Short mmCIF file of C-alpha atoms in Angstrom, two decimals:
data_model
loop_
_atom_site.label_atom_id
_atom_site.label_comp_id
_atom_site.label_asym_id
_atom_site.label_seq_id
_atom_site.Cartn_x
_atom_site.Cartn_y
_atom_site.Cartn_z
CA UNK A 978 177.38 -35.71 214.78
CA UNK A 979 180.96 -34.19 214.24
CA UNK A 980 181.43 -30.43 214.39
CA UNK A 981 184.59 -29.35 212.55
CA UNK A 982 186.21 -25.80 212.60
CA UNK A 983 187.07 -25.11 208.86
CA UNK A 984 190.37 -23.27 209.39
CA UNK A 985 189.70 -20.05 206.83
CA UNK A 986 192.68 -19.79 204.43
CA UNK A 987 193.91 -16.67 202.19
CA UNK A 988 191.81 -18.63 199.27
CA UNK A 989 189.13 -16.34 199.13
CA UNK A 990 191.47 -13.48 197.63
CA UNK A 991 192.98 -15.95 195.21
CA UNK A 992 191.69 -15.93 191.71
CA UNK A 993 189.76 -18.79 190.55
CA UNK A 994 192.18 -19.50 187.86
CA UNK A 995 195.16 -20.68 189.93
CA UNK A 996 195.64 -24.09 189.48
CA UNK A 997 196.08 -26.74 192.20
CA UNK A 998 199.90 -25.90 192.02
CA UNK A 999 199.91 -22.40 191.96
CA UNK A 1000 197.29 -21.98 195.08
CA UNK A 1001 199.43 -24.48 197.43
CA UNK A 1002 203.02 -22.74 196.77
CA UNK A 1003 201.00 -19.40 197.27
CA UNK A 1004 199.07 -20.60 200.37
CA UNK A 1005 202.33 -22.89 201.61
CA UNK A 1006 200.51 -26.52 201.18
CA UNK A 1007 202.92 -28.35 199.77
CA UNK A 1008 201.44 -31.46 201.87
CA UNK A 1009 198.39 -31.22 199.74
CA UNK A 1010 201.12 -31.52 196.84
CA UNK A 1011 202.80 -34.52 198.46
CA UNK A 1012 199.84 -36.69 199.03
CA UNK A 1013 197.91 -36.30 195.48
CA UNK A 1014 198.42 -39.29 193.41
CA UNK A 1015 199.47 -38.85 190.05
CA UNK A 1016 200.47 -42.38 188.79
CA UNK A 1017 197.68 -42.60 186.55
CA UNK A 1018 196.69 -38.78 185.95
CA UNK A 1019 200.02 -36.12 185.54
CA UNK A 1020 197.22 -34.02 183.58
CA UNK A 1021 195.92 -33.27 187.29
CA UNK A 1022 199.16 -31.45 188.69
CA UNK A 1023 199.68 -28.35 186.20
CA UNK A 1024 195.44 -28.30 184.80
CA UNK A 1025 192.90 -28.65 187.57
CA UNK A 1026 192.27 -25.66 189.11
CA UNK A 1027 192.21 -25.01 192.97
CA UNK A 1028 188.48 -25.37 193.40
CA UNK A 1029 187.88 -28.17 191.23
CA UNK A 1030 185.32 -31.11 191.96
CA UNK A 1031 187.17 -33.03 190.17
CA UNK A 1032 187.92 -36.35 192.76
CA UNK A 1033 191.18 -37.25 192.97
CA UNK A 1034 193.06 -40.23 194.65
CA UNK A 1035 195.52 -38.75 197.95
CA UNK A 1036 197.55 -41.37 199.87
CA UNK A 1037 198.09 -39.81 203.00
CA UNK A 1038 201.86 -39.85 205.44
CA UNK A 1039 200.40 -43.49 206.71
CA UNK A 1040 200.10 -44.67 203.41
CA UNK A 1041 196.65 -44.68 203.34
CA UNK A 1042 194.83 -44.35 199.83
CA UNK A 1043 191.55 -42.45 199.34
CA UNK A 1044 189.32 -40.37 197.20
CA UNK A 1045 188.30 -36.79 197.69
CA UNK A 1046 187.55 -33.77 195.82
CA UNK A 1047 190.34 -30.89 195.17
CA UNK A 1048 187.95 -28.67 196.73
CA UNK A 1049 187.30 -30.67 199.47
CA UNK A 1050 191.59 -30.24 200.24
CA UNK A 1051 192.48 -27.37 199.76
CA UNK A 1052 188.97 -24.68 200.75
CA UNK A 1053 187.18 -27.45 203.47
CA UNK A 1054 190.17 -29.20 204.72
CA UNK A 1055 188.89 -32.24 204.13
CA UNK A 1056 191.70 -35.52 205.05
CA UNK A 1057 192.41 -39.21 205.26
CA UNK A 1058 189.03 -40.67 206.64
CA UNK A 1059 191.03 -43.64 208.30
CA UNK A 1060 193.65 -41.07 209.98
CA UNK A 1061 191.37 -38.14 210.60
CA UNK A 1062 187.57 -39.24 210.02
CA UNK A 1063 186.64 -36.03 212.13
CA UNK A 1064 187.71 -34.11 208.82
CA UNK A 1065 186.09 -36.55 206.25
CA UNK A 1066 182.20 -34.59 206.95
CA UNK A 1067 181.11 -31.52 205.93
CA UNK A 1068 180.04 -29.60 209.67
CA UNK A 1069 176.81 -28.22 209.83
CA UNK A 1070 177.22 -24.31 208.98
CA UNK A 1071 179.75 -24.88 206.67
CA UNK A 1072 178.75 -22.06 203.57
CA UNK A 1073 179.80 -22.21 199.98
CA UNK A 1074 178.22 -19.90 197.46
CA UNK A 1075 174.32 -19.43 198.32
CA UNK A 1076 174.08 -22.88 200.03
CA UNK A 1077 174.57 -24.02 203.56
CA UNK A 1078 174.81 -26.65 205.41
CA UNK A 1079 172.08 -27.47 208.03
CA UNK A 1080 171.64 -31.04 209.01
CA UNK A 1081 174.20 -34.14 208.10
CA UNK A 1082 172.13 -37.14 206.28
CA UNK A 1083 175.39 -39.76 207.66
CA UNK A 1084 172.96 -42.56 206.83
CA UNK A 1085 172.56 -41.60 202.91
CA UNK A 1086 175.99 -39.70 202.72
CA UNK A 1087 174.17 -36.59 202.10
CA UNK A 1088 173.51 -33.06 203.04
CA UNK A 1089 170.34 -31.11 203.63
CA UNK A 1090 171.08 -27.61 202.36
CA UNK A 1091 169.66 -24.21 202.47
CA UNK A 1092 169.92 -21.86 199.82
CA UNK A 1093 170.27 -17.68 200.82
CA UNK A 1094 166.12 -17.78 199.01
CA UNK A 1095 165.06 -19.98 201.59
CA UNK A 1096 164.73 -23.16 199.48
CA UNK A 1097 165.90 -26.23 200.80
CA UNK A 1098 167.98 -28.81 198.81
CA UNK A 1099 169.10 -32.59 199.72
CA UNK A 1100 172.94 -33.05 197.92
CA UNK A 1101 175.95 -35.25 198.24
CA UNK A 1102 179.29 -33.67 199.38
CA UNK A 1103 180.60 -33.86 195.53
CA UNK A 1104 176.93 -32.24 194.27
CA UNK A 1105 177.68 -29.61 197.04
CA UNK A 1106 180.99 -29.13 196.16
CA UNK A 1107 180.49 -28.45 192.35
CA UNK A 1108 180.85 -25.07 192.52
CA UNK A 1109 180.50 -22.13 194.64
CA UNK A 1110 176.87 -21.51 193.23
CA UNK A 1111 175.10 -18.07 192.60
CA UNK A 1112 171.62 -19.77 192.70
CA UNK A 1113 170.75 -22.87 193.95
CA UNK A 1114 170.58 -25.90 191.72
CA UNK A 1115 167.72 -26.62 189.48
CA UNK A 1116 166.73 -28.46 186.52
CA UNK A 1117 167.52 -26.79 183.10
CA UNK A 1118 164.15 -28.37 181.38
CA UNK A 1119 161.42 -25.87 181.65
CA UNK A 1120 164.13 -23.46 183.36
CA UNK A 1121 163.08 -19.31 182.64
CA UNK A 1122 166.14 -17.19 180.89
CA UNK A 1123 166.01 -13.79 179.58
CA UNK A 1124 166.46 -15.11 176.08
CA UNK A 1125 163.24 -17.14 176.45
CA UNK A 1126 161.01 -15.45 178.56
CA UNK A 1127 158.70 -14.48 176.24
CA UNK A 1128 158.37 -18.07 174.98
CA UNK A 1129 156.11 -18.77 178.04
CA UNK A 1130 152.98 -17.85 178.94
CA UNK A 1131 152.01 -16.37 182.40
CA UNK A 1132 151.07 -19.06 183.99
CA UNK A 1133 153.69 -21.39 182.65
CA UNK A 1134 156.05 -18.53 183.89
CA UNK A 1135 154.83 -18.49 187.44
CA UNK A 1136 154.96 -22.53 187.39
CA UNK A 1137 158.67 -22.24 186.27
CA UNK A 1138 159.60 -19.44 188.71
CA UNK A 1139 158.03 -21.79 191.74
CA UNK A 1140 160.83 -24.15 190.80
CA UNK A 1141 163.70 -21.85 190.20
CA UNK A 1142 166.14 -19.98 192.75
CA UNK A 1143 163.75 -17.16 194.63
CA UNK A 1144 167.61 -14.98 194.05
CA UNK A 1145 167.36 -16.01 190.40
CA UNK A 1146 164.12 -14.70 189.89
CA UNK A 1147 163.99 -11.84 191.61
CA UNK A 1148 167.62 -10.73 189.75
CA UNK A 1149 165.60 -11.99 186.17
CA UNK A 1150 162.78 -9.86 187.04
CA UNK A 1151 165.20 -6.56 188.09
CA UNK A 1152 167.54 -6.44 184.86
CA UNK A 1153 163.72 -7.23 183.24
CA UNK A 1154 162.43 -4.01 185.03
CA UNK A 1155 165.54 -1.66 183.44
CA UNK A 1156 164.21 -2.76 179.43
CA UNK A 1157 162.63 0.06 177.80
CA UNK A 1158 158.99 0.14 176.79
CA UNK A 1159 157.42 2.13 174.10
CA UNK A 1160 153.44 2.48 173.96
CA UNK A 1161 151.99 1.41 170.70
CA UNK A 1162 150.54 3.06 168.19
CA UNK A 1163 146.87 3.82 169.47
CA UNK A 1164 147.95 3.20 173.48
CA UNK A 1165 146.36 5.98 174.71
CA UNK A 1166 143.34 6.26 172.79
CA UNK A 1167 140.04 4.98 173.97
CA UNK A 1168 138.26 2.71 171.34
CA UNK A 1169 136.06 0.94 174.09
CA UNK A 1170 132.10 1.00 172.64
CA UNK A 1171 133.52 1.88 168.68
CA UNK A 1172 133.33 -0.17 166.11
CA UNK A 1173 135.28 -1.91 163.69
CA UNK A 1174 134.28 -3.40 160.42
CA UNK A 1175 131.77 -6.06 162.08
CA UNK A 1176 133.21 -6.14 165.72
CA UNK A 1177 132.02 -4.24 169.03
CA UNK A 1178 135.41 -3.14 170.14
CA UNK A 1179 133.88 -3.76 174.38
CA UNK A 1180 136.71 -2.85 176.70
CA UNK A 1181 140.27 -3.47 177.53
CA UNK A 1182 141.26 -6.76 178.69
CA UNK A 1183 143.41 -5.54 181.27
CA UNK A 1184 146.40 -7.23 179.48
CA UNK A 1185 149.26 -5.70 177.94
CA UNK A 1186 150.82 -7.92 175.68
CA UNK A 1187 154.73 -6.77 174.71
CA UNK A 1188 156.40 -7.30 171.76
CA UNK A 1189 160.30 -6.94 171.16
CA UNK A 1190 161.43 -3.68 168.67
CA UNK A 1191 165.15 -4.56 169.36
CA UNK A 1192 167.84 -5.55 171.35
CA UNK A 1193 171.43 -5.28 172.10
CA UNK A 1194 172.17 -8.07 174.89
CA UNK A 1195 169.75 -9.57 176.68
CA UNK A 1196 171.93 -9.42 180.06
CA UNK A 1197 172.53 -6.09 180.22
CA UNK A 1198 170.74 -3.47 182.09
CA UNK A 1199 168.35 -1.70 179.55
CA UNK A 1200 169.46 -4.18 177.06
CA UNK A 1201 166.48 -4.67 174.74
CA UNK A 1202 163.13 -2.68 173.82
CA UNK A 1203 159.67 -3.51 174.08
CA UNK A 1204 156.27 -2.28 172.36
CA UNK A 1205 153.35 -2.29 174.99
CA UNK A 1206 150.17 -3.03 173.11
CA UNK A 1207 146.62 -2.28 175.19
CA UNK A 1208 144.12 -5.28 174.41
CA UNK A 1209 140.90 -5.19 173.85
CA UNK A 1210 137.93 -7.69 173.58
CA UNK A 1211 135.67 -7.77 170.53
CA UNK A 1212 132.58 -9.37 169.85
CA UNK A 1213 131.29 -9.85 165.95
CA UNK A 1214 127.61 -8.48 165.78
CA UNK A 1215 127.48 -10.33 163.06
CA UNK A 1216 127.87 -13.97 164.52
CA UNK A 1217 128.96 -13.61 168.45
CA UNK A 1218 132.30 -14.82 167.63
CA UNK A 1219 134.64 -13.17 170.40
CA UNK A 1220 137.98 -12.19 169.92
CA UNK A 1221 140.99 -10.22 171.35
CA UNK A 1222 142.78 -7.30 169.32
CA UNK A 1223 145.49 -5.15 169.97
CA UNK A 1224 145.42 -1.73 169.97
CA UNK A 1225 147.67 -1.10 167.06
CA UNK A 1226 145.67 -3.22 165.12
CA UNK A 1227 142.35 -1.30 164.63
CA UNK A 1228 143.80 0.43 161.44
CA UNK A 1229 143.04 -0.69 157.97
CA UNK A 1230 146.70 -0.66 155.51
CA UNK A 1231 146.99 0.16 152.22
CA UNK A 1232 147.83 -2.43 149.60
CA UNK A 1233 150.09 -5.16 150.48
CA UNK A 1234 151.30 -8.74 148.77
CA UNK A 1235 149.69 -9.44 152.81
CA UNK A 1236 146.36 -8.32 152.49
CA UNK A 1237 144.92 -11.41 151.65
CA UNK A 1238 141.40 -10.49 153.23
CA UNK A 1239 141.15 -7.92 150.84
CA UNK A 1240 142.28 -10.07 147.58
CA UNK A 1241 145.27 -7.93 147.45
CA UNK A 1242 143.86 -4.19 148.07
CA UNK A 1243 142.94 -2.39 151.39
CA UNK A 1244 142.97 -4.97 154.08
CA UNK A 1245 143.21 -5.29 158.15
CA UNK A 1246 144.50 -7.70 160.69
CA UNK A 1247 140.63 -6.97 162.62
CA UNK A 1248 138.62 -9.27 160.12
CA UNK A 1249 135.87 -12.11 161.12
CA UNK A 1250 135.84 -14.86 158.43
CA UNK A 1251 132.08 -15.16 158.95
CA UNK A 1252 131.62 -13.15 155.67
CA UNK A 1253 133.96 -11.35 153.12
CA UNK A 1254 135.17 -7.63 152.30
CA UNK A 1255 136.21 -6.38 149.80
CA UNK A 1256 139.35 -3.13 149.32
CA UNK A 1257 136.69 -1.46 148.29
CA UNK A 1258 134.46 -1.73 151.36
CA UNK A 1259 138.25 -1.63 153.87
CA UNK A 1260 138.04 1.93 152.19
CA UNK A 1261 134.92 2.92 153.61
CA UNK A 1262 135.90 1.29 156.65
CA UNK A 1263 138.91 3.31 157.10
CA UNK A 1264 137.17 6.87 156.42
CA UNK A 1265 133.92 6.31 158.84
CA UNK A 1266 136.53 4.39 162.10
CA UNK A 1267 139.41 7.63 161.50
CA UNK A 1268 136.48 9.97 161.47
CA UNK A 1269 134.80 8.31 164.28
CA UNK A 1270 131.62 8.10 162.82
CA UNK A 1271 129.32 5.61 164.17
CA UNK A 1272 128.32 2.88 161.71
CA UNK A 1273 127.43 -0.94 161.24
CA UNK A 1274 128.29 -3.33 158.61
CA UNK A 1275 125.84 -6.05 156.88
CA UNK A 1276 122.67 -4.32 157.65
CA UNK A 1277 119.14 -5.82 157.54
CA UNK A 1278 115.51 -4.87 158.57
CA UNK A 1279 113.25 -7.24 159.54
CA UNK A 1280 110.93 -6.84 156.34
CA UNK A 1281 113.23 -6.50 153.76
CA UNK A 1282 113.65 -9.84 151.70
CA UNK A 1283 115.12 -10.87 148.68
CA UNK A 1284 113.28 -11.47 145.36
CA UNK A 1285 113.65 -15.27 146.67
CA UNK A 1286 111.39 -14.07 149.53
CA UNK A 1287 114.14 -16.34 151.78
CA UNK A 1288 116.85 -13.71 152.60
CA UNK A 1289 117.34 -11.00 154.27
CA UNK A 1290 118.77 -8.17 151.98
CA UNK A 1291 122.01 -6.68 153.79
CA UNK A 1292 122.77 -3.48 152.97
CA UNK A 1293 127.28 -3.02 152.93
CA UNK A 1294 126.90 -0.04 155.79
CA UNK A 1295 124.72 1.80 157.66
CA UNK A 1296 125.61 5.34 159.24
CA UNK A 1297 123.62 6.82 162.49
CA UNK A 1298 123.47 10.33 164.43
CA UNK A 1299 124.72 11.22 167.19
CA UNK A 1300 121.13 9.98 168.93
CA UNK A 1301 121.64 6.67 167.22
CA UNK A 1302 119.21 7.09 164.61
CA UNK A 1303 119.79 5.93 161.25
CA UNK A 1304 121.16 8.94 158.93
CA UNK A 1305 121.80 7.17 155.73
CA UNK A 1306 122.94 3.53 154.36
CA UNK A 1307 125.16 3.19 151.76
CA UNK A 1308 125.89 0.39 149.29
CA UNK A 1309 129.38 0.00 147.28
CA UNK A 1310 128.30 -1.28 144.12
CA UNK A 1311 131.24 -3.07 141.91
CA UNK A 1312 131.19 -4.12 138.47
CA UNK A 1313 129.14 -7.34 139.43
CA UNK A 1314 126.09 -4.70 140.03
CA UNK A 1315 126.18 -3.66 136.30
CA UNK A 1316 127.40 -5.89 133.73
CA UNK A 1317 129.56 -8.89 135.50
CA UNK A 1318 127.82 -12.09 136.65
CA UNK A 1319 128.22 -12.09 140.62
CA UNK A 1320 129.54 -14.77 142.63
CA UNK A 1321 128.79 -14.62 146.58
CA UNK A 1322 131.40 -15.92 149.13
CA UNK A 1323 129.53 -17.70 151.24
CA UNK A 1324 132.36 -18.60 153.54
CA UNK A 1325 136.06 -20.01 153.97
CA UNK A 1326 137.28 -23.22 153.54
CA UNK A 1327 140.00 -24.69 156.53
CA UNK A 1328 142.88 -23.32 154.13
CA UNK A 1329 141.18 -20.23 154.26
CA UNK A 1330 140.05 -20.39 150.43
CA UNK A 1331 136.64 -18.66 149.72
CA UNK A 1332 133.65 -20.82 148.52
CA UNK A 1333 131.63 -19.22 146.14
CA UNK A 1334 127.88 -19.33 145.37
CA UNK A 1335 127.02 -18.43 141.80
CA UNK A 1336 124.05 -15.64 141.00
CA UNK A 1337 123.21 -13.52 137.95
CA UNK A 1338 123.13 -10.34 137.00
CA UNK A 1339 119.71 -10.09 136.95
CA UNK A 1340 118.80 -10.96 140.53
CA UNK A 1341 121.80 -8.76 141.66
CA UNK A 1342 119.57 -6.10 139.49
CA UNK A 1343 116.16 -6.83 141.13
CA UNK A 1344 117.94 -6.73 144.52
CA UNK A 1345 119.46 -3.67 144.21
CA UNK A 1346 116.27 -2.30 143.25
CA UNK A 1347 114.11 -3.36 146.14
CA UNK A 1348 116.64 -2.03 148.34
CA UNK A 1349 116.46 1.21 146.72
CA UNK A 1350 112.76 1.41 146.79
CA UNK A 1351 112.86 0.37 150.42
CA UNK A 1352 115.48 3.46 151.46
CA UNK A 1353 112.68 5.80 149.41
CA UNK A 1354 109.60 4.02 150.84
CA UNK A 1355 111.08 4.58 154.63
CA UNK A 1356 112.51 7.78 154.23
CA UNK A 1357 115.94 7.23 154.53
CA UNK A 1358 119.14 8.33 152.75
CA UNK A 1359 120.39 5.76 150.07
CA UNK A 1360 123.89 6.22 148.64
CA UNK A 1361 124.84 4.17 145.71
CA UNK A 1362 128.67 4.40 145.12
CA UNK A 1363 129.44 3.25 141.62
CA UNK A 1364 133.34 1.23 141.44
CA UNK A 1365 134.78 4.62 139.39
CA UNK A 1366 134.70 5.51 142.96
CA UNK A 1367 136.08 2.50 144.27
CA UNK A 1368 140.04 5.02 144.25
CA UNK A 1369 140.51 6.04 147.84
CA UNK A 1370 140.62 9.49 147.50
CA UNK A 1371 138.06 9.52 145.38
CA UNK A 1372 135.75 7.92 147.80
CA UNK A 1373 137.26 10.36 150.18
CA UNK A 1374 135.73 13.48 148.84
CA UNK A 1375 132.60 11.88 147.90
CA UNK A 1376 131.92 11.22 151.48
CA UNK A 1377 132.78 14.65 152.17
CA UNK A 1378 130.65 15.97 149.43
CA UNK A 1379 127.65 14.04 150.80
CA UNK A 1380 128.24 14.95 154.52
CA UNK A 1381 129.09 11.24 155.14
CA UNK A 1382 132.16 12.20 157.20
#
């Protein structure tokens, strides 16, 4: 194996845009001049830049013709391989950018590399000499950027960042460190053991997904903002589904042309399809969660059956004491409980279109009534709510009126 002695030039305080010209008159090479071969390529002379790969045909002071990269001439001293074939390989040692040289593959005209993050590469002189490279190569499909970070998962992440430059990383994950983050609405609050509508808000996940708020430039220090949401895992008492909600999301918005849950009134983002709501139920919703008072949704006792004898009757809430025991149930009665036919969604089609099942007014009736004489016959607190109270703030100060809230 040939050791060479790269002699070090003035090159390295030469700006990268000199061309091939200006760096030999500068650095006094005019040899280099004299043995490039233009005949086919005068573009070559006044264009390519000092530290090009390009390859280029030389014919040396013997007359010898051969190819070699610009680079190779002018920064690694590279020459004729018939006159000096001692200057033809790259030595062992021999540093450019974050790669060097530490073993000679003569055999398969290659070079095993090193990178400064400890990963080691197998390249060809002209791969090695492509540029004077920050990181060390990799391929671009599947590669992790600051502009698409948050397209990939975790894992995927990790996966990606096993095959990337360790110095890469590590500066991705730095600028990532100076973003700013902004808790979300709700961070700090506690909702673990509450509920919501139909769910058992459980306990935080332990992740903390982040959403973007804005951004300037994605390379620059402190160059975009974040909002860190806590998440939290729910279970629906009514049916076991699971699923996970972030904080900001336990809040139930007013009217939207997006609250399709709530055919176009109150409505929430913390809905399980496994039976419908109404805005006029979101609105009770809203005032027991913000007052923290302790309720279910969908309630049934054991004995209490329809006039069908089949099903149980579900009353729309039930509210309990501080010792869990029940202190009232209430039932929001629409127009379908007094003089409209009623139609019960029985569930959701894949397009998320409601199936009815159609009823009359007369069982609604005779339902309503067993419930009530079930409430009496048990002691407990029944209230009613007829639809003219169906206006938020009118709901609002009847709960208050009735020591609901």
């Amino acid at each position: 194996m040939i050791n060479v002695t790269i002699e070090k030039e003035k090159v390295h305080d030469v700006a990268k845009t000199k061309t091939l010209v200006d760096w030999c008159n500068t650095n006094e090479h005019s040899d280099i001049l004299t043995e490039l071969d233009t005949s086919n390529n005068t573009y070559i002379l006044n264009h390519e830049k000092y530290n090009s790969p390009f390859i280029a045909t030389w014919k040396c002071e013997q007359g010898h013709r051969y190819q070699c990269e610009i680079v190779g001439r002018t920064l690694f001293g590279l020459m004729c391989p018939i006159c000096h074939p001692e200057k033809t390989i790259l030595p062992i040692g021999t540093e450019y950018g974050c790669m060097t040289i530490i073993d000679n593959l003569q055999g398969n005209n290659a070079y095993k590399c090193r990178c400064k993050c400890g990963k080691i590469h197998t390249m060809s002189r002209n791969e090695f000499l492509q540029s004077k490279r920050r990181y060390c190569p990799h391929s671009l499909a599947g590669k992790i950027t600051l502009s698409n970070w948050d397209n990939f998962s975790d894992s995927d992440r990790e996966f990606a960042f096993s095959t990337m430059c360790g110095r890469e990383v590590e500066h991705l994950k730095k600028i990532r460190k100076t973003y700013k983050r902004f808790p979300a609405e709700n961070y700090e609050k506690d909702f673990s053991g509450r509920t919501f509508e139909s769910y058992l808000i459980e306990s935080p996940t332990g992740n903390e997904p982040e959403t973007k708020s804005g951004w300037r430039n994605y390379r620059k220090r402190g160059g975009i903002s974040y909002i860190v949401h806590k998440e939290y895992k729910c279970v629906c008492k009514l049916c076991g589904n699971t699923h996970n909600y972030n904080c900001d999301q336990f809040v139930v918005n007013p009217p939207t042309r997006y609250g399709s849950h709530a055919y176009n009134g109150y409505w929430s983002e913390v809905h399980c399809t496994c039976h419908p709501i109404s805005s006029f139920q979101w609105k009770a919703n809203k005032l027991l969660f913000e007052n923290n008072i302790p309720y279910d949704v969908e309630y049934t006792f054991n004995d209490l059956f329809g006039i069908g004898h089949t099903n149980l009757l579900r009353f729309d809430f039930v509210v309990y004491n501080p010792d869990k025991t029940i202190k009232c149930l209430i039932e929001l009665q629409g127009q379908q409980h007094y003089d409209k036919p009623y139609r019960e969604c029985i569930g959701f089609t894949e397009d998320r279109q409601p199936i009815y099942k159609e009823s009359n007014l007369n069982t609604q009736k005779a339902n309503d009534a067993l419930k009530a004489q079930y409430a009496v016959g048990h002691g407990i607190t029944l209230h009613a709510i007829h639809y003219k109270y169906s206006d938020y703030e009118k709901l609002k100060k009847y709960f208050i009126e009735n020591d609901i809230i």
